[in-house]
Coordinates of N, CA and C in Angstrom, one line a residue:
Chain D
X1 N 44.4 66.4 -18.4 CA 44.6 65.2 -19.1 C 46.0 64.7 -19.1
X2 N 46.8 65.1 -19.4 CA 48.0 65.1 -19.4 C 48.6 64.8 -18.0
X3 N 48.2 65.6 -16.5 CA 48.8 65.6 -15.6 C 49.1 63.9 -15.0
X4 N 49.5 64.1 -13.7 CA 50.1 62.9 -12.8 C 50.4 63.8 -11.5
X5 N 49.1 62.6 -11.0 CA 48.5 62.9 -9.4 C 49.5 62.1 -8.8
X6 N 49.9 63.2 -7.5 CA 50.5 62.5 -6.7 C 49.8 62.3 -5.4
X7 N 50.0 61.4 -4.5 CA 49.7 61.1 -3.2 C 49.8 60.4 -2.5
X8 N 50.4 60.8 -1.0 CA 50.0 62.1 -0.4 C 50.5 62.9 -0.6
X9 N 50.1 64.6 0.3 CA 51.1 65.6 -0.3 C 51.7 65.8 0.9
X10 N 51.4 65.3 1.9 CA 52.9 65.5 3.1 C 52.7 63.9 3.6
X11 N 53.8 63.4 4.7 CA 53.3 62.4 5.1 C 54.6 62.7 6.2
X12 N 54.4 62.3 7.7 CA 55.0 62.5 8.6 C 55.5 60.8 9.2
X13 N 56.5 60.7 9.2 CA 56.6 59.4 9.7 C 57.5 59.6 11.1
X14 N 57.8 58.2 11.8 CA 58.9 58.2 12.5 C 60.1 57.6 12.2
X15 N 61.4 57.7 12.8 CA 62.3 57.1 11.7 C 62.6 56.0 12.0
X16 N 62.8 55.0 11.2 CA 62.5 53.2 10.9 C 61.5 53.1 10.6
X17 N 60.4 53.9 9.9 CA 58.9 53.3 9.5 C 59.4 54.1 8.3
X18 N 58.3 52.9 7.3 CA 58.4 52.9 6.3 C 57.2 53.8 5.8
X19 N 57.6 54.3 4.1 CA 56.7 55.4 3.7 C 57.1 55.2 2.4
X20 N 55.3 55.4 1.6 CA 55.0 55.1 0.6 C 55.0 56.5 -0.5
X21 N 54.9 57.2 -1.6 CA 54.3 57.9 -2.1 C 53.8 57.2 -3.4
X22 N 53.0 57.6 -3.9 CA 52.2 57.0 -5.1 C 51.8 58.6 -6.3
X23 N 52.0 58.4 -7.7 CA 51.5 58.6 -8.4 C 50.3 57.7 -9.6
X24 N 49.9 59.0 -10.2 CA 48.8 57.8 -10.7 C 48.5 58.8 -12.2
X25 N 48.1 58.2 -13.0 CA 47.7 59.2 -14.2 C 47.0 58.7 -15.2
X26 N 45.9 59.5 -15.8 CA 44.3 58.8 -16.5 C 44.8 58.4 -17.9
X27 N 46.4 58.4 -18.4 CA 46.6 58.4 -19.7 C 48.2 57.4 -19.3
X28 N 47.9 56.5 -20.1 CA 49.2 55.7 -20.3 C 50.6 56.3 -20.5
X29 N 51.4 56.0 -19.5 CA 52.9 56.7 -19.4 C 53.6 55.8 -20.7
X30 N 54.7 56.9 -21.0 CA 55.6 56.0 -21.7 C 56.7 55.7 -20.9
X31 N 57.2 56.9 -19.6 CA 58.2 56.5 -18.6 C 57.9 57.6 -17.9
X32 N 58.1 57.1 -16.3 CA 58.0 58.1 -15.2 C 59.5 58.2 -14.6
X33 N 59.6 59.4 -14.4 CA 60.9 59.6 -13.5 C 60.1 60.3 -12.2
X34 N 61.8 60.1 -11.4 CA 61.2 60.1 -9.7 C 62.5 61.2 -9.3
X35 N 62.3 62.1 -8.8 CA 63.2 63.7 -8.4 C 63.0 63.5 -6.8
X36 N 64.2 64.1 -6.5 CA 64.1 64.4 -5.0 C 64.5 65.9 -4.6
X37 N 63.8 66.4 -3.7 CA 64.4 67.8 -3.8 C 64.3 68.3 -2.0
X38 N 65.7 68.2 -1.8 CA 65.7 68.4 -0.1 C 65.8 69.7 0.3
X39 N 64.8 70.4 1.9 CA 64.6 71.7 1.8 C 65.7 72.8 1.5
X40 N 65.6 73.7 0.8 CA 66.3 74.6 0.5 C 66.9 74.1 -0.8
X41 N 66.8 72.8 -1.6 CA 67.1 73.1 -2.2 C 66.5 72.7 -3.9
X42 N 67.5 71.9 -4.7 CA 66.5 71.7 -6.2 C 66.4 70.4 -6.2
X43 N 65.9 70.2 -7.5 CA 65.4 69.1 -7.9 C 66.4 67.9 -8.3
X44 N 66.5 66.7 -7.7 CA 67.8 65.9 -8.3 C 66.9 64.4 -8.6
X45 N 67.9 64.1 -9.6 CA 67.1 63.1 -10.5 C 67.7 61.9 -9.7
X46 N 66.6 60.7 -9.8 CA 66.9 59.7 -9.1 C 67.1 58.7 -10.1
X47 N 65.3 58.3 -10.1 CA 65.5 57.3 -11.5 C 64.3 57.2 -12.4
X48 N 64.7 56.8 -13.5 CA 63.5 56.6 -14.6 C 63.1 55.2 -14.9
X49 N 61.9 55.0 -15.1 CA 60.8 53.7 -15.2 C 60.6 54.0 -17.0
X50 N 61.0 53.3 -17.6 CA 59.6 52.8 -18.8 C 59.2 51.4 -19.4
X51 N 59.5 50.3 -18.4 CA 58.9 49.3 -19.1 C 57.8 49.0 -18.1
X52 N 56.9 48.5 -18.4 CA 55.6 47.6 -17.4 C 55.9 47.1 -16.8
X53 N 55.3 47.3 -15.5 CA 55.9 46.4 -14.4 C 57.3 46.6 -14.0
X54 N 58.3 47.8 -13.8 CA 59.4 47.4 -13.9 C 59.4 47.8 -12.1
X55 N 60.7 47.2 -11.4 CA 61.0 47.4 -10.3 C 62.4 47.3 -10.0
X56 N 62.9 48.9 -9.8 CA 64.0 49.2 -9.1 C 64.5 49.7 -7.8
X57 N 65.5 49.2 -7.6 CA 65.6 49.4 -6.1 C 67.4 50.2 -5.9
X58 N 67.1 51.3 -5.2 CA 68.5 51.5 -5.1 C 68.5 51.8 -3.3
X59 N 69.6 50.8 -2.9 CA 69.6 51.0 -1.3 C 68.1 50.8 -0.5
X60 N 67.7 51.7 -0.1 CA 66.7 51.0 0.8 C 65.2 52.0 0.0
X61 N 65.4 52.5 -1.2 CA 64.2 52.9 -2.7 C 64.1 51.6 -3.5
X62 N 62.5 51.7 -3.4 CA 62.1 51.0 -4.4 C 60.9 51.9 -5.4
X63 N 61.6 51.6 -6.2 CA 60.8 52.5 -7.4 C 59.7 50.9 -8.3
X64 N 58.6 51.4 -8.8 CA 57.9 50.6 -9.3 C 57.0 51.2 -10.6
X65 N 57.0 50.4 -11.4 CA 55.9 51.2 -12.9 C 54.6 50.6 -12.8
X66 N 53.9 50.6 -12.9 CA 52.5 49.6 -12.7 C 52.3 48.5 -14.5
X67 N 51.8 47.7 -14.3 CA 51.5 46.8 -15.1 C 51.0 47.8 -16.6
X68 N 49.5 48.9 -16.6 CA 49.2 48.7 -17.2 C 49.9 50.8 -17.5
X69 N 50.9 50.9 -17.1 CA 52.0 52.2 -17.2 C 51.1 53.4 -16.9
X70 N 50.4 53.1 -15.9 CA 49.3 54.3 -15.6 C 49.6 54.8 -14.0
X71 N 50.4 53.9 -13.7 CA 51.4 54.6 -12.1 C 52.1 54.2 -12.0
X72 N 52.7 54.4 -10.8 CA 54.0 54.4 -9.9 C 54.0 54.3 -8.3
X73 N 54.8 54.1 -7.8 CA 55.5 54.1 -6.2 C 56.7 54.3 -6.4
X74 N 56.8 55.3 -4.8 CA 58.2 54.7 -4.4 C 58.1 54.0 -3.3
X75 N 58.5 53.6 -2.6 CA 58.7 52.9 -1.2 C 60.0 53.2 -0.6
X76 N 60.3 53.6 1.0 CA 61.4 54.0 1.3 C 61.4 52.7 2.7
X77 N 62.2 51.8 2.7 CA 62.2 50.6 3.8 C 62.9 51.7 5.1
X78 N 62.4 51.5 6.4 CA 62.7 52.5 7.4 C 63.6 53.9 7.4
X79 N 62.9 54.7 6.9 CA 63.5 55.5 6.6 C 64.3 56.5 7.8
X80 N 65.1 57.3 7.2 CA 66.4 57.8 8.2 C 65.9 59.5 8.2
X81 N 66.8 60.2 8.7 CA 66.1 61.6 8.8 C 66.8 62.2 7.8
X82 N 67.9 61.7 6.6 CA 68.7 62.0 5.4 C 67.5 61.8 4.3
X83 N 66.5 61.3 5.0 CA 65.5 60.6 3.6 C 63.8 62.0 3.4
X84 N 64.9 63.1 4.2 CA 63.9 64.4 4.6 C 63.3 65.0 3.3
X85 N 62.6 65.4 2.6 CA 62.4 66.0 1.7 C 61.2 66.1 0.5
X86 N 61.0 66.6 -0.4 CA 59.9 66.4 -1.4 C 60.5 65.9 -2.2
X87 N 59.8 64.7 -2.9 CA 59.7 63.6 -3.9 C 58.5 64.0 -5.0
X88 N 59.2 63.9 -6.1 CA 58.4 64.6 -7.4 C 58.2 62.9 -8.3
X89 N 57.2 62.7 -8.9 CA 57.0 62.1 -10.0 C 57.0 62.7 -10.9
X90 N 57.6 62.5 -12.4 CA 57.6 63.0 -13.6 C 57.3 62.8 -14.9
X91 N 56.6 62.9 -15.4 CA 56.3 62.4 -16.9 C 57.2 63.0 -17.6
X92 N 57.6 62.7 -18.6 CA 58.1 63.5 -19.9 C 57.7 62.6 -21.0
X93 N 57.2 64.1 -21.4 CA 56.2 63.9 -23.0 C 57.6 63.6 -24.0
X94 N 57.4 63.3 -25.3 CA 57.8 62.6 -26.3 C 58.4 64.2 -27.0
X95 N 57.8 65.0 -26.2 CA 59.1 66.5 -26.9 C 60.2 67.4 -25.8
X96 N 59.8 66.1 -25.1 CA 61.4 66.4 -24.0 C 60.7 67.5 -23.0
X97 N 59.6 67.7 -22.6 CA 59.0 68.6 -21.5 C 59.1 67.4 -20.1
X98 N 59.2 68.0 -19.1 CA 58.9 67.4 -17.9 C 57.8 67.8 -17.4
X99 N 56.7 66.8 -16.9 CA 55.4 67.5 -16.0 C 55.5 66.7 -14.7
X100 N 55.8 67.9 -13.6 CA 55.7 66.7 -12.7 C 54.6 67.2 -11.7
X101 N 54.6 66.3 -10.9 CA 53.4 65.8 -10.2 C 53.8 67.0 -9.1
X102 N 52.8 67.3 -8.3 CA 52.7 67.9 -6.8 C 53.4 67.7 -6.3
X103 N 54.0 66.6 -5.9 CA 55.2 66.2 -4.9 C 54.8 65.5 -3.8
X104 N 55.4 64.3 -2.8 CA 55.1 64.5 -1.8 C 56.3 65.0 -0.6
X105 N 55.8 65.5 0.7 CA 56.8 66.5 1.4 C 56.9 65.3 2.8
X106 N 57.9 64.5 2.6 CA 58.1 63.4 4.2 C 58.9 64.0 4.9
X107 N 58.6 64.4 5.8 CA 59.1 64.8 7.4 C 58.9 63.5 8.3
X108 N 60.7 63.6 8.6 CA 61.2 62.3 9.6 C 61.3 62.4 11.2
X109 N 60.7 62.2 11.6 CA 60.8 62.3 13.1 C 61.5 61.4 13.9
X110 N 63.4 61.9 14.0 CA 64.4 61.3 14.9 C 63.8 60.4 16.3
Chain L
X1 N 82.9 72.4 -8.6 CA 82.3 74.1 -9.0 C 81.0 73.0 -9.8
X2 N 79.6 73.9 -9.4 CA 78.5 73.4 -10.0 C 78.4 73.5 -11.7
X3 N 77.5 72.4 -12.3 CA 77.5 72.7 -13.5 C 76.4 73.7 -14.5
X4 N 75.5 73.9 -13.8 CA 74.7 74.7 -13.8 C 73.9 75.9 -12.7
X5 N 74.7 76.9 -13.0 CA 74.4 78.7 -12.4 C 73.1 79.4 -12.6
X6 N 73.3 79.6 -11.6 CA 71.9 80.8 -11.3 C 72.1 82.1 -10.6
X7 N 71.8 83.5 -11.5 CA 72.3 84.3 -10.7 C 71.1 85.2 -11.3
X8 N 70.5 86.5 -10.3 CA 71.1 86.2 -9.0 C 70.1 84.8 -7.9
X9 N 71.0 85.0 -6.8 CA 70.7 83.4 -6.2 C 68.9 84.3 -5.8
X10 N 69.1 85.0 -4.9 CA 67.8 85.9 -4.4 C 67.7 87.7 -5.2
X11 N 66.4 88.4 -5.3 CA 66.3 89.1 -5.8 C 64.7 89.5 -5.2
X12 N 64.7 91.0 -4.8 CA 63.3 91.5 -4.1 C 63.2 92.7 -5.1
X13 N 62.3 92.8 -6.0 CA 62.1 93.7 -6.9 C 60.6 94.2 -6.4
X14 N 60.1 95.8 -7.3 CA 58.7 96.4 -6.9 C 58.0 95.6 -8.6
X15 N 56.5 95.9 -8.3 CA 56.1 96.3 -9.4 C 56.5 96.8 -10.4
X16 N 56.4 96.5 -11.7 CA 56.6 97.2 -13.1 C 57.9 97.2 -13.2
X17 N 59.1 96.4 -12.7 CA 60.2 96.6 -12.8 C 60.5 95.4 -14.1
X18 N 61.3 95.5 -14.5 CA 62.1 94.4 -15.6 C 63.5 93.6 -14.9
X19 N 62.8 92.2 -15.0 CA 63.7 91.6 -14.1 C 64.7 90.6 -15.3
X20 N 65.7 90.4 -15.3 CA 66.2 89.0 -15.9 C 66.9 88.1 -14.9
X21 N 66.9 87.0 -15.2 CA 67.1 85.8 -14.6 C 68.1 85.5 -15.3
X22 N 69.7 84.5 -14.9 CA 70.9 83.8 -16.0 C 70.3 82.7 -15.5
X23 N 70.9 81.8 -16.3 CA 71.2 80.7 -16.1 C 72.8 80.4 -17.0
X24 N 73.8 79.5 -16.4 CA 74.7 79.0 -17.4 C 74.9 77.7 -17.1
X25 N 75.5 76.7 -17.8 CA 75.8 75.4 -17.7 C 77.2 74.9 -18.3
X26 N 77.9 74.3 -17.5 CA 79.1 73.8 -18.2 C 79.0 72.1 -18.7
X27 N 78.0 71.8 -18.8 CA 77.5 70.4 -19.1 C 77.9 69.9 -20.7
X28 N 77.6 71.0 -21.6 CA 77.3 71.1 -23.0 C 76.2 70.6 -23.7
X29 N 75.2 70.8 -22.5 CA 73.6 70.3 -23.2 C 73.2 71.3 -23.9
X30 N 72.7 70.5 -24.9 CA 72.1 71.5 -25.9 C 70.8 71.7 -25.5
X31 N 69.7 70.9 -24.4 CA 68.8 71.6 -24.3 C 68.6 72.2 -22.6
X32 N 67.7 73.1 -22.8 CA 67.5 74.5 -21.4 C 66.1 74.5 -21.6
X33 N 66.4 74.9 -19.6 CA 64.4 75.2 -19.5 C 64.2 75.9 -18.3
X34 N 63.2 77.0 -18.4 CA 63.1 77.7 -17.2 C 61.5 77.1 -16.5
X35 N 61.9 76.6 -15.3 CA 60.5 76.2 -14.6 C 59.9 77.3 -13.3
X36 N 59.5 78.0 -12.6 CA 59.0 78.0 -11.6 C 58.1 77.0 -10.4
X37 N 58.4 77.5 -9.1 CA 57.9 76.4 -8.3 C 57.5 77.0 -7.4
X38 N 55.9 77.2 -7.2 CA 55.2 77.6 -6.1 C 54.9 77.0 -4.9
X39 N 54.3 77.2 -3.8 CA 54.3 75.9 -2.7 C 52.8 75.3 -2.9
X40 N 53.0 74.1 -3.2 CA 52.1 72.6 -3.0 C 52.0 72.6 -4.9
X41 N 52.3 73.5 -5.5 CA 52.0 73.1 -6.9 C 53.4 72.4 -7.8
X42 N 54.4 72.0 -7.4 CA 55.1 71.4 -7.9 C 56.1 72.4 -8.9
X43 N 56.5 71.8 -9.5 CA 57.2 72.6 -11.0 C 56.9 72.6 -12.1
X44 N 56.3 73.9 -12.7 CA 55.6 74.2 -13.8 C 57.1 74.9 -14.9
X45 N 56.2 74.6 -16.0 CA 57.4 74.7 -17.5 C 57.4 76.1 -17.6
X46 N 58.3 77.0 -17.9 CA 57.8 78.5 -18.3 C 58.0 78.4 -19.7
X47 N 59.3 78.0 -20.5 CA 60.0 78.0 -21.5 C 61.1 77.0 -21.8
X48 N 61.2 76.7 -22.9 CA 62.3 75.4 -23.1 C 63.3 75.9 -24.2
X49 N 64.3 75.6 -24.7 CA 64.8 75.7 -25.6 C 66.0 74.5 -26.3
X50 N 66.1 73.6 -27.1 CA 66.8 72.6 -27.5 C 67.8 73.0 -28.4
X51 N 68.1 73.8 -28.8 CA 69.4 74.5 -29.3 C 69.1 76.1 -29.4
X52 N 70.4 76.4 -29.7 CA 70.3 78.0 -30.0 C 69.4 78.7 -31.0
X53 N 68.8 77.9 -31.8 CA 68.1 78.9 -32.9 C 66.3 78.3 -32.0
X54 N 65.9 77.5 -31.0 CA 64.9 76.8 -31.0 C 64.3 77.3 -29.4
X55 N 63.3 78.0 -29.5 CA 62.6 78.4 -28.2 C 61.4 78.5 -28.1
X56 N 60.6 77.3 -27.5 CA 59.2 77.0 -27.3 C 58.8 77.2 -25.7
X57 N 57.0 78.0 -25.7 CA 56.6 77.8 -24.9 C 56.2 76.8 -24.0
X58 N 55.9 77.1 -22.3 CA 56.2 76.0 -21.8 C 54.5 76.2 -21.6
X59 N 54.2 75.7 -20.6 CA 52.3 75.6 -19.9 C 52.2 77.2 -19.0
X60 N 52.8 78.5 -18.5 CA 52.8 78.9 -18.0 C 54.1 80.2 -19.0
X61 N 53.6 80.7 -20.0 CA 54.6 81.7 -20.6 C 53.7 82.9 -20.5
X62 N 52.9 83.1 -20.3 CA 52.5 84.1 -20.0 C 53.0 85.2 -19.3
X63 N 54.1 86.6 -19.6 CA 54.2 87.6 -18.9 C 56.2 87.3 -18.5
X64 N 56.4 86.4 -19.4 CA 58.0 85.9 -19.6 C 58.1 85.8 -20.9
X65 N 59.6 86.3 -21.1 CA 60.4 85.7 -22.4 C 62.0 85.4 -21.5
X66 N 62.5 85.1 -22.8 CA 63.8 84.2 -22.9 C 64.5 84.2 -24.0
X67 N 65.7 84.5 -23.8 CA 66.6 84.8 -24.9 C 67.8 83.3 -24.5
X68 N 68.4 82.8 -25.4 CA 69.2 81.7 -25.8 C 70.8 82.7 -26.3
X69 N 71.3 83.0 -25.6 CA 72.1 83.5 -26.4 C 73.6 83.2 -26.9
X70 N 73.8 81.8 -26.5 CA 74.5 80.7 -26.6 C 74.1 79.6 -26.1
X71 N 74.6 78.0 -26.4 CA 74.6 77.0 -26.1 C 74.7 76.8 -24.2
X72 N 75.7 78.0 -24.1 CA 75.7 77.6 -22.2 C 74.7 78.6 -21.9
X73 N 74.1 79.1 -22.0 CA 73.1 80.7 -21.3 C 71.8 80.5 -22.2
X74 N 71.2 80.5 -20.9 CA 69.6 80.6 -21.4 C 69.3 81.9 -20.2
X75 N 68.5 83.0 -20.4 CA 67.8 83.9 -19.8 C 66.4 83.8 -20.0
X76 N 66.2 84.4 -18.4 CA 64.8 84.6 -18.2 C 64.4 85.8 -18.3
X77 N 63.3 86.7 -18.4 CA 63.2 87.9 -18.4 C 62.0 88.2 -18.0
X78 N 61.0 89.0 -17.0 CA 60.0 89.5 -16.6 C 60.0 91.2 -17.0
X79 N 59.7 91.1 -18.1 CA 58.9 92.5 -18.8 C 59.0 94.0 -17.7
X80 N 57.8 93.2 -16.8 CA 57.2 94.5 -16.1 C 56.3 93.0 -15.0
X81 N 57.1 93.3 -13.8 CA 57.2 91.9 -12.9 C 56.0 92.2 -11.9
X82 N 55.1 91.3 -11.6 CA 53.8 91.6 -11.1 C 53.9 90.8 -9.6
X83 N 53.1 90.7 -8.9 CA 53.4 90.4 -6.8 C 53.3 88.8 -7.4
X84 N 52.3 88.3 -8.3 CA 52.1 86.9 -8.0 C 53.5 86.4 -9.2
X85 N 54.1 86.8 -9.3 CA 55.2 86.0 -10.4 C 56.1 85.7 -9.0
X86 N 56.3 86.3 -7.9 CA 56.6 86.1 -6.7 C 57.1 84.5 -6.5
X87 N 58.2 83.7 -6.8 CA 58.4 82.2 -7.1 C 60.1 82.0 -6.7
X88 N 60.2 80.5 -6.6 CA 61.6 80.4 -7.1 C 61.1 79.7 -8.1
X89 N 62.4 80.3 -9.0 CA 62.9 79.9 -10.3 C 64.1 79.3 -10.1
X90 N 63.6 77.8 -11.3 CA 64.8 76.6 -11.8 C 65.0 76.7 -13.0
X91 N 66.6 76.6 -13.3 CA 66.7 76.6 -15.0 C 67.2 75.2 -14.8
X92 N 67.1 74.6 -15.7 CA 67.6 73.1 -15.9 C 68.2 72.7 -17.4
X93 N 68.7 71.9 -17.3 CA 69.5 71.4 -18.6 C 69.1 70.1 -19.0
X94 N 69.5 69.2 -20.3 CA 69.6 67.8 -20.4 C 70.1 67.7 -21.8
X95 N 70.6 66.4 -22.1 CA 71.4 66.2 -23.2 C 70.6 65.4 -24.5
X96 N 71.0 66.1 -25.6 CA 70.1 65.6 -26.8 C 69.6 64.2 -26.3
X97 N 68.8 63.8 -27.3 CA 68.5 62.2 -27.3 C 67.2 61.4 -27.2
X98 N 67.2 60.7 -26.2 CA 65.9 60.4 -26.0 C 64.7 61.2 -25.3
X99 N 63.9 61.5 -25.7 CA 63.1 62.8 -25.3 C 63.4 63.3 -23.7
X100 N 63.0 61.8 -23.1 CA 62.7 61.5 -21.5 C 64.3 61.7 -20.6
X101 N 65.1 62.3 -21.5 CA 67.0 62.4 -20.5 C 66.5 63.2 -19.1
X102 N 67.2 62.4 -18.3 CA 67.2 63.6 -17.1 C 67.9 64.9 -17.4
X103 N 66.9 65.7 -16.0 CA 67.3 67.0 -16.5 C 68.1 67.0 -15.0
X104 N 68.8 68.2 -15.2 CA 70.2 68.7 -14.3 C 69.8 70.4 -13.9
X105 N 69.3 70.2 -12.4 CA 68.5 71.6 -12.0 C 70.3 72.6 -11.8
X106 N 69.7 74.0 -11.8 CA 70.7 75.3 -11.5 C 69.7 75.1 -9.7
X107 N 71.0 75.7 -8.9 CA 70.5 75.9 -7.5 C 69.2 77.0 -6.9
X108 N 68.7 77.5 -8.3 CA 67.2 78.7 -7.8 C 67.4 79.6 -7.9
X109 N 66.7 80.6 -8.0 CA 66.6 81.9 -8.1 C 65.2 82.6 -7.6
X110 N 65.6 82.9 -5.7 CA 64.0 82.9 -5.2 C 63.9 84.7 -5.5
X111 N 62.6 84.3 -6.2 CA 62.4 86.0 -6.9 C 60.8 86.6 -5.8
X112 N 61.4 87.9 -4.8 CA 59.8 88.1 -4.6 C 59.6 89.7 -5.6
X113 N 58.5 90.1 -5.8 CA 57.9 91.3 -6.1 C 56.9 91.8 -5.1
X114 N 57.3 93.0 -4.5 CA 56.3 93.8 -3.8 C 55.6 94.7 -4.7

């Protein structure tokens, strides 16, 4: 009930093509955060969503909240082989817990 | 120098052994949390704690405790460590406030058990 599906769980691209991941979740978000974690190592925070509809963009990331705060995207505009790694969505409940989503794992093909 | 430690970085323990985990932080967040992360399931909560006297279960406490024993050190501890606790472990931090603060990962602690 609680959780936030992510998808896909891997996604292979080549580099200059663009790549999506999506979370989704059966219970209204109050704010989703977006983690990146490149192999070998942890989890680093990117950015956090909580109003409807919001859309941020940093460099060539676009983060998005959905209208009715029941998902998310990221979007990466042609991505580079720096852009390697698993991407986490995150909820955090109203007592400071983080639940995050499966991940997705993009592999960039130079 | 990082602001949050994890020692040790790796650790290969047997069965029935008693393991602990550190964590320290030079951040001065008052709150700490130990996660584990298996492959394709993401990162699950083990235990949290938001100040020194305050230590709640996370979704996955089963067969762990954790001691707080200051504001910079939070520990992990495996009793009597079994093959599937087999994980890396994250301790993370974040600063009072709004529930939702980002949290600030320690670099891991890949634990196996034979």
């Amino acid at each position: 009930g609680q959780q936030v599906m992510q998808i896909p769980q891997y996604q292979h691209v080549q580099e200059g093509e663009d790549f999506t991941t999506y979370c989704n979740s059966s219970t209204t978000l109050s704010n989703i955060q977006w983690y990146k974690q490149r192999p070998g190592g942890h989890p680093v925070f990117l950015i956090q969503l909580v109003k409807s509809g919001e859309v941020k963009k940093q460099k060539r990331l676009t983060f998005q909240f959905g209208e009715a705060k029941k998902n998310s995207s990221l979007h990466i505009t042609a991505t580079q082989t720096t852009d390697v790694g698993t991407y986490f969505c995150v909820r955090a409940s109203n007592t400071g817990k983080l639940i995050f989503g499966q991940g997705t794992t993009l592999q960039v093909k130079p | 120098d990082a602001d949050v430690t994890q020692t040790p970085r790796n650790r290969i323990t047997k069965t029935g052994k008693r393991i602990m985990l550190e964590c320290s932080q030079t951040k001065g967040h008052d709150r700490m949390y130990w996660y584990r992360q298996d492959p394709g399931l993401g990162l699950r909560l083990i235990y949290y704690s938001f100040d020194v006297k305050d230590i709640n279960k996370g979704e996955i406490s089963d067969g762990y405790s954790v001691s707080r024993q200051a504001q910079a050190k939070f520990s992990l501890s495996l009793e009597s460590a079994i093959p599937n606790q087999t994980a890396l472990y994250f301790c993370a931090t974040s600063s009072t406030g709004a529930a939702w603060n980002e949290q600030f990962f320690g670099p891991g602690t890949r634990l196996t058990v034979l």
